[in-house]
XYZ file of C-alpha atoms in Angstrom:
486
model
C 57.324 -108.299 159.801
C 53.207 -106.529 160.513
C 54.876 -103.683 158.965
C 56.474 -105.312 155.643
C 53.152 -107.267 154.934
C 51.168 -103.971 155.201
C 53.096 -102.412 152.885
C 53.442 -104.973 150.154
C 49.564 -105.064 150.305
C 49.136 -101.523 149.976
C 51.834 -101.383 147.164
C 49.693 -104.393 145.481
C 46.135 -102.276 145.841
C 48.430 -99.018 144.384
C 49.958 -101.093 141.489
C 46.262 -102.838 140.542
C 44.638 -99.224 140.782
C 46.817 -97.453 138.415
C 46.463 -100.937 136.402
C 42.791 -100.543 136.117
C 42.946 -96.570 135.363
C 45.517 -97.378 132.471
C 43.350 -99.734 131.261
C 39.694 -97.800 131.343
C 41.791 -94.719 129.680
C 42.838 -97.521 126.985
C 39.225 -98.505 126.502
C 37.651 -95.084 126.568
C 40.546 -93.567 124.189
C 39.893 -96.723 121.496
C 36.101 -96.049 121.936
C 36.463 -92.027 120.975
C 38.724 -92.738 118.138
C 36.254 -95.228 116.991
C 33.442 -92.672 117.044
C 35.753 -89.956 115.509
C 36.532 -92.710 112.452
C 32.966 -93.509 111.855
C 31.081 -92.157 108.938
C 27.553 -90.591 109.380
C 25.432 -93.404 106.901
C 25.031 -91.624 103.685
C 21.319 -91.611 102.382
C 19.916 -91.458 99.082
C 18.612 -88.126 98.189
C 14.610 -88.002 97.288
C 13.273 -85.415 95.167
C 10.668 -83.688 96.919
C 7.110 -83.668 95.037
C 4.226 -81.164 95.528
C 0.626 -81.455 94.946
C -0.865 -78.938 93.036
C -4.362 -77.667 91.817
C -4.259 -77.355 88.262
C -7.091 -75.520 85.974
C -7.061 -75.859 81.674
C -6.568 -72.910 79.963
C -9.688 -72.962 77.673
C -10.000 -70.026 75.151
C -13.158 -68.761 74.777
C -15.371 -65.315 74.151
C -16.206 -63.343 77.384
C -17.995 -60.044 78.196
C -15.806 -58.917 80.855
C -18.276 -57.139 83.833
C -17.120 -53.811 84.809
C -17.249 -53.497 88.893
C -18.097 -49.706 90.344
C -20.209 -47.568 92.569
C -22.907 -45.215 92.447
C -25.947 -43.297 93.922
C -29.338 -43.559 92.922
C -31.293 -40.788 91.610
C -34.666 -39.526 90.810
C -35.095 -38.343 87.178
C -38.556 -36.294 88.163
C -38.061 -34.075 91.342
C -40.361 -31.102 91.896
C -39.739 -28.666 94.700
C -43.109 -27.575 96.209
C -43.009 -23.957 96.902
C -45.465 -21.207 98.256
C -46.950 -19.259 95.267
C -48.848 -16.711 97.265
C -47.817 -15.522 100.490
C -50.440 -15.956 103.737
C -51.151 -18.413 106.502
C -51.752 -22.014 105.960
C -55.398 -23.175 106.545
C -55.278 -26.555 105.357
C -53.242 -29.372 105.161
C -53.898 -32.770 103.454
C -53.287 -36.184 105.261
C -51.199 -37.008 102.692
C -48.981 -34.543 102.992
C -46.129 -35.361 105.780
C -42.844 -37.166 104.862
C -43.068 -40.434 102.760
C -46.805 -39.790 102.106
C -47.964 -40.865 98.358
C -49.779 -38.159 96.248
C -51.537 -39.058 93.206
C -51.475 -36.572 90.212
C -53.841 -33.205 90.697
C -54.253 -34.224 94.269
C -54.571 -30.626 96.076
C -52.136 -30.782 98.988
C -51.856 -26.990 100.642
C -54.201 -24.235 100.606
C -53.253 -20.946 101.774
C -55.441 -18.301 103.313
C -57.199 -16.731 99.792
C -59.289 -13.752 101.460
C -56.843 -11.465 99.890
C -56.736 -12.987 96.378
C -60.220 -13.887 96.429
C -61.125 -9.996 97.428
C -58.284 -8.527 94.450
C -60.382 -11.146 91.855
C -64.035 -9.527 92.843
C -62.230 -6.231 92.518
C -61.282 -7.035 88.697
C -64.698 -8.338 88.098
C -66.170 -5.123 88.877
C -63.623 -3.319 87.175
C -64.145 -5.627 83.900
C -67.800 -5.005 84.319
C -67.657 -1.487 84.184
C -65.118 -1.189 81.254
C -68.156 -3.597 79.516
C -70.509 -1.135 80.475
C -68.563 1.649 78.790
C -67.660 -0.129 75.456
C -71.732 -0.972 75.414
C -72.179 3.400 76.136
C -69.389 3.776 73.069
C -71.275 1.168 70.717
C -74.723 3.156 71.669
C -72.952 6.750 71.118
C -71.505 5.179 67.935
C -75.049 4.209 66.054
C -76.526 7.452 67.215
C -73.895 9.438 65.441
C -74.365 6.967 62.194
C -78.112 8.357 62.724
C -77.319 11.881 62.869
C -74.745 11.510 59.837
C -77.597 10.200 57.957
C -80.372 12.673 59.264
C -77.711 15.337 57.888
C -77.148 13.689 54.761
C -81.170 14.407 54.210
C -80.782 17.760 54.550
C -78.350 18.349 52.124
C -80.047 16.760 49.656
C -83.373 18.737 50.721
C -81.060 21.708 50.677
C -79.613 21.005 46.886
C -83.678 20.367 45.782
C -84.448 23.770 46.778
C -81.630 25.826 45.539
C -82.121 23.565 42.222
C -85.560 24.801 41.926
C -84.624 28.510 43.009
C -82.322 28.224 39.638
C -84.704 27.343 37.670
C -87.115 30.526 38.621
C -84.362 32.593 38.161
C -83.533 31.214 35.014
C -87.390 31.349 33.846
C -87.053 35.149 35.637
C -89.463 34.501 38.192
C -87.023 34.030 40.981
C -84.876 36.242 42.566
C -80.854 36.378 42.711
C -81.336 36.776 46.617
C -83.390 33.360 46.818
C -81.029 31.882 45.159
C -78.117 32.840 47.570
C -80.698 32.003 50.079
C -80.644 28.199 49.197
C -76.798 28.134 48.471
C -76.205 28.911 52.193
C -78.416 26.521 53.514
C -77.016 24.088 51.407
C -73.570 25.034 52.842
C -74.925 24.970 56.090
C -76.229 21.321 55.565
C -72.889 19.998 54.716
C -71.003 21.349 57.383
C -73.402 19.758 59.758
C -72.860 16.554 57.660
C -69.112 17.138 58.197
C -70.092 17.625 62.169
C -71.681 14.202 62.492
C -69.377 12.381 60.895
C -66.445 13.941 63.240
C -68.640 12.603 66.151
C -69.314 9.742 64.769
C -65.215 9.323 64.632
C -65.356 10.298 67.916
C -67.659 7.508 68.764
C -65.520 5.144 67.288
C -62.274 6.001 69.339
C -64.233 5.498 72.287
C -65.084 1.978 71.509
C -61.675 1.392 70.855
C -60.575 3.090 74.187
C -63.528 0.647 75.569
C -62.099 -2.364 74.319
C -58.479 -2.141 75.425
C -59.952 -1.241 78.486
C -61.949 -4.245 78.565
C -59.434 -6.294 77.408
C -56.962 -4.798 80.488
C -59.746 -5.750 82.721
C -59.772 -9.298 81.551
C -55.992 -9.473 82.173
C -56.247 -8.469 85.423
C -59.318 -10.977 85.883
C -57.049 -13.901 84.537
C -54.609 -12.698 86.778
C -55.880 -12.401 89.872
C -57.598 -15.829 89.260
C -54.407 -17.268 88.846
C -53.510 -15.514 92.115
C -56.302 -17.189 93.685
C -55.730 -20.738 92.051
C -52.130 -20.317 93.763
C -53.531 -20.502 96.967
C -54.354 -23.920 96.306
C -50.531 -26.362 95.905
C -51.674 -29.665 93.651
C -49.181 -32.617 92.658
C -47.861 -32.017 89.137
C -47.032 -35.840 88.687
C -47.883 -39.144 90.988
C -44.979 -39.520 93.662
C -43.651 -39.684 97.461
C -43.087 -36.389 99.829
C -40.142 -35.571 101.037
C -38.141 -33.010 103.120
C -41.750 -31.750 104.250
C -41.477 -28.708 106.407
C -44.896 -26.732 106.819
C -47.780 -26.831 109.445
C -51.226 -26.009 109.285
C -51.518 -22.060 110.224
C -48.051 -21.160 109.704
C -47.311 -17.763 107.921
C -45.815 -18.781 104.764
C -43.861 -16.209 102.154
C -44.065 -16.498 98.582
C -41.655 -18.698 97.003
C -41.136 -20.545 100.499
C -40.032 -24.160 100.128
C -42.830 -26.478 102.026
C -41.459 -30.005 100.198
C -40.037 -32.010 97.883
C -41.906 -34.540 95.428
C -40.111 -37.036 93.879
C -40.906 -39.820 91.196
C -39.900 -43.062 92.725
C -41.003 -45.310 89.165
C -38.051 -42.837 87.193
C -35.005 -43.259 88.879
C -31.565 -43.647 87.619
C -28.343 -44.231 89.211
C -24.866 -41.922 88.651
C -21.644 -43.846 88.708
C -17.885 -42.576 88.080
C -15.658 -44.985 85.850
C -11.928 -43.935 85.227
C -10.988 -42.667 82.163
C -9.060 -46.112 81.146
C -12.325 -47.716 81.728
C -13.859 -45.252 80.130
C -11.573 -45.725 76.916
C -12.429 -49.952 76.421
C -15.348 -48.644 75.227
C -14.535 -46.063 72.605
C -11.849 -47.838 71.522
C -13.613 -49.451 69.262
C -15.770 -46.487 67.742
C -18.467 -47.429 69.961
C -19.435 -45.343 73.340
C -20.980 -46.306 76.500
C -24.319 -45.111 75.535
C -26.991 -48.140 75.486
C -24.529 -50.313 77.572
C -26.760 -52.834 79.977
C -26.131 -51.793 83.747
C -26.931 -53.656 86.896
C -27.310 -51.839 90.075
C -27.831 -54.006 93.699
C -27.838 -52.645 97.336
C -27.870 -55.019 100.082
C -30.865 -53.947 102.522
C -30.867 -55.852 105.664
C -29.962 -58.879 103.964
C -31.955 -58.384 101.354
C -30.559 -57.985 97.782
C -32.703 -55.405 95.636
C -31.685 -55.720 91.940
C -32.547 -53.282 89.204
C -31.103 -53.452 85.610
C -31.244 -50.366 83.068
C -28.990 -49.137 80.076
C -26.596 -45.904 80.352
C -28.875 -42.760 78.401
C -26.109 -40.335 78.761
C -22.539 -38.895 80.060
C -21.100 -35.725 82.009
C -20.283 -33.192 79.215
C -17.099 -32.181 81.734
C -14.973 -34.086 83.848
C -15.466 -31.593 86.882
C -13.139 -29.430 88.886
C -11.033 -32.090 91.543
C -12.497 -34.850 89.533
C -11.144 -37.368 87.261
C -12.636 -39.893 84.836
C -16.082 -39.753 83.540
C -19.312 -39.584 85.103
C -22.291 -41.639 83.787
C -26.577 -41.721 84.236
C -28.341 -44.752 83.707
C -31.804 -45.172 83.575
C -33.422 -48.077 85.667
C -35.921 -49.668 84.101
C -38.235 -50.904 87.412
C -36.161 -50.516 90.749
C -38.872 -51.842 93.497
C -37.375 -50.617 97.020
C -35.054 -48.277 95.817
C -34.798 -44.854 96.784
C -33.136 -41.905 95.457
C -29.761 -41.646 97.870
C -29.388 -44.806 98.108
C -25.434 -46.008 97.547
C -25.277 -49.482 94.940
C -23.065 -51.588 93.585
C -23.250 -50.982 89.601
C -22.035 -53.713 87.055
C -21.457 -52.900 83.242
C -21.334 -55.260 80.502
C -18.382 -54.360 78.319
C -18.331 -54.841 74.641
C -17.063 -58.960 74.141
C -13.281 -60.257 73.780
C -13.016 -62.937 71.681
C -9.947 -65.641 72.195
C -9.531 -65.182 76.353
C -9.265 -67.189 79.423
C -10.528 -66.690 82.845
C -8.315 -67.688 85.327
C -8.190 -67.608 89.078
C -6.194 -64.321 90.082
C -3.901 -66.457 92.254
C -2.793 -67.969 89.093
C -0.970 -65.065 87.543
C 1.931 -63.299 89.389
C 2.515 -59.444 89.645
C 5.011 -59.963 86.260
C 1.872 -61.806 84.430
C 3.586 -65.260 84.081
C 1.573 -68.677 85.072
C 3.061 -71.816 85.404
C 2.221 -74.824 82.897
C 2.253 -78.130 83.664
C 4.591 -79.987 80.987
C 4.498 -83.373 79.902
C 6.879 -84.863 82.654
C 4.653 -82.677 85.710
C 7.313 -80.426 85.695
C 6.566 -76.356 85.757
C 7.300 -74.167 83.230
C 6.958 -70.388 83.550
C 4.812 -68.875 80.545
C 3.711 -65.278 80.143
C 0.139 -64.175 79.650
C -1.660 -61.149 78.793
C -3.763 -59.831 81.869
C -6.658 -58.036 79.847
C -9.261 -57.902 83.354
C -9.451 -58.439 86.615
C -13.004 -59.578 88.161
C -12.967 -60.428 91.750
C -10.790 -63.336 92.476
C -10.504 -64.373 88.669
C -8.657 -62.599 85.440
C -9.511 -62.613 82.267
C -6.005 -63.430 79.763
C -5.097 -63.948 76.254
C -2.407 -66.597 75.821
C -2.453 -68.252 72.964
C 0.199 -70.376 73.340
C -1.319 -72.010 76.395
C -4.479 -73.351 74.366
C -5.352 -76.495 76.238
C -2.583 -76.710 78.565
C -3.016 -77.119 82.677
C -1.387 -74.549 84.654
C -1.066 -74.154 88.418
C -4.202 -72.790 89.888
C -2.635 -71.559 93.307
C 0.798 -70.169 92.814
C 3.209 -70.542 96.332
C 6.399 -69.821 97.359
C 7.584 -73.050 97.322
C 6.539 -73.424 93.847
C 8.819 -72.798 90.984
C 10.000 -73.170 87.347
C 11.448 -76.982 87.649
C 9.863 -78.330 90.134
C 7.988 -81.964 90.089
C 4.437 -81.618 90.616
C 1.394 -83.978 91.035
C -1.523 -81.952 89.353
C -4.914 -82.057 91.412
C -7.482 -81.564 89.052
C -11.015 -79.965 89.820
C -13.144 -82.854 91.029
C -10.192 -85.403 92.040
C -9.295 -86.318 95.372
C -6.121 -85.864 96.812
C -3.736 -88.883 96.674
C -1.093 -89.772 99.126
C 2.161 -88.861 99.224
C 5.118 -91.009 97.366
C 6.897 -90.917 100.097
C 5.966 -93.094 102.617
C 5.093 -91.984 106.305
C 6.357 -95.086 108.226
C 9.828 -97.258 107.381
C 11.275 -100.126 109.026
C 14.521 -99.760 110.824
C 17.678 -101.839 111.408
C 18.564 -103.155 114.878
C 22.100 -101.153 114.254
C 20.203 -98.147 112.836
C 17.246 -98.473 115.891
C 20.361 -98.951 118.688
C 22.039 -95.399 117.463
C 19.119 -93.480 117.277
C 17.619 -94.983 120.828
C 20.995 -93.995 122.518
C 20.981 -91.019 121.083
C 17.730 -89.558 122.087
C 18.327 -91.435 126.216
C 21.959 -89.505 126.095
C 19.880 -86.262 125.482
C 19.792 -84.319 128.436
C 17.864 -81.088 127.297
C 14.650 -83.010 126.090
C 11.862 -83.042 128.478
C 10.972 -86.609 129.982
C 7.288 -86.881 128.993
C 8.879 -86.209 125.539
C 11.895 -88.458 125.701
C 9.605 -91.447 126.497
C 7.240 -90.685 123.416
C 10.098 -90.432 121.261
C 11.329 -94.027 122.704
C 8.174 -95.533 122.498
C 8.022 -94.311 118.867
C 10.990 -96.025 118.079
C 10.726 -98.990 119.536
C 7.841 -99.732 117.368
C 8.307 -102.278 114.615
C 7.401 -98.956 111.823
C 8.835 -95.970 112.998
C 7.513 -92.409 111.474
C 9.696 -91.126 108.712
C 9.347 -87.228 110.289
C 10.761 -88.790 113.485
C 13.378 -90.616 112.129
C 14.916 -87.731 109.691
C 14.922 -85.282 112.674
C 16.552 -87.086 115.078
C 19.088 -87.842 112.542
C 19.644 -84.176 111.306
C 20.520 -83.249 115.172
C 22.582 -86.515 114.860
C 24.472 -84.492 112.047
C 24.571 -81.565 113.829
């Protein structure tokens, strides 16, 4: 009986266990079937609206500004070279790198001993030539007196011959006396010829003496110039550069000693492309006379100088492109030759154009215009110039319309935007950031988060705390439901 009783109890327990297992399996299957048959809650689709900064296209007359870089140069640069050879015996206190000198100021003296000796010798030779000229002039005067005396002798001899002829005609004189008088007259006439020849010789001597004196004067002037060349003076007021001489140094003729630069006569040389050059000559004008501004940043201090383009290079140059231009600067305090400066050139005016941010125009030359329904429309514009962060365009069809100032990959044709105009504050999003959940939806979200074993505990507790609030963030709900749907 005891065995039978235990057997019946065991069969009862086995039957109860199998019944419970069958009931639990049925419940699990029913739950799975109900879960598989449930459809996710359909949420109404919402169009996303983006905020976009906009600007108004306002056509006007604009003078484009061309930007480039150039180098400051001096229009007056003089290389000081030694005109004479010898040791340097004196240097001005200002004859140093960066020394400012005045026009006519003596800068360097070279030993003038040899030049002074040559000048003294030339002057002595000139005195000798002048003495020879005076002697020749006196000889010419004596020759003239001798001619006058000889001519007097001729007149006397002619009178004597006339008396002898008269005596012979009256029968008193003799033929021999007449012949003697004729011979005396002929001799006197020959003496006049001799004196005239001596006078011609004296005149030739004077001419030779004058030529010799002129040569001596030229030699004196040349020796004076050589003596003057031993002193080097400043031809104009300026600043010394590349000084390479010291007192006592032996210099040779033609050796470079320094450079004299006029800091007030500056110009800037810069190069522009051929396409930029054609903008100035397209309407029959030219770059000559265009206004330029040169600026340089020296230790945080901006130096600016204005000027006009004075000339352009005659040739492009080997291995170069574009055009090399030169602008004469009116006043450039603080600038020095060799400074690398930024150059801006004012171009001829453009009518009926608008200035827009460069971010508003894409590579294809299109912009996004705002329609009446605040939707974006693609429109084409003609890009004329690019100036830093701006572009100058011609768009007659967009006169007065608003366009997107900053294009992003999220913006395109057909997208609705909320225009943000300059000076206006950005309004809040139309889509609410918080929403209220019904109990069933809240329970489903909580159950999903609690069953998620891959979420860290601290993150899980933070999300559960947000879900238990009356108002739940929209982004949290959307993120959880997107994972539930997956």
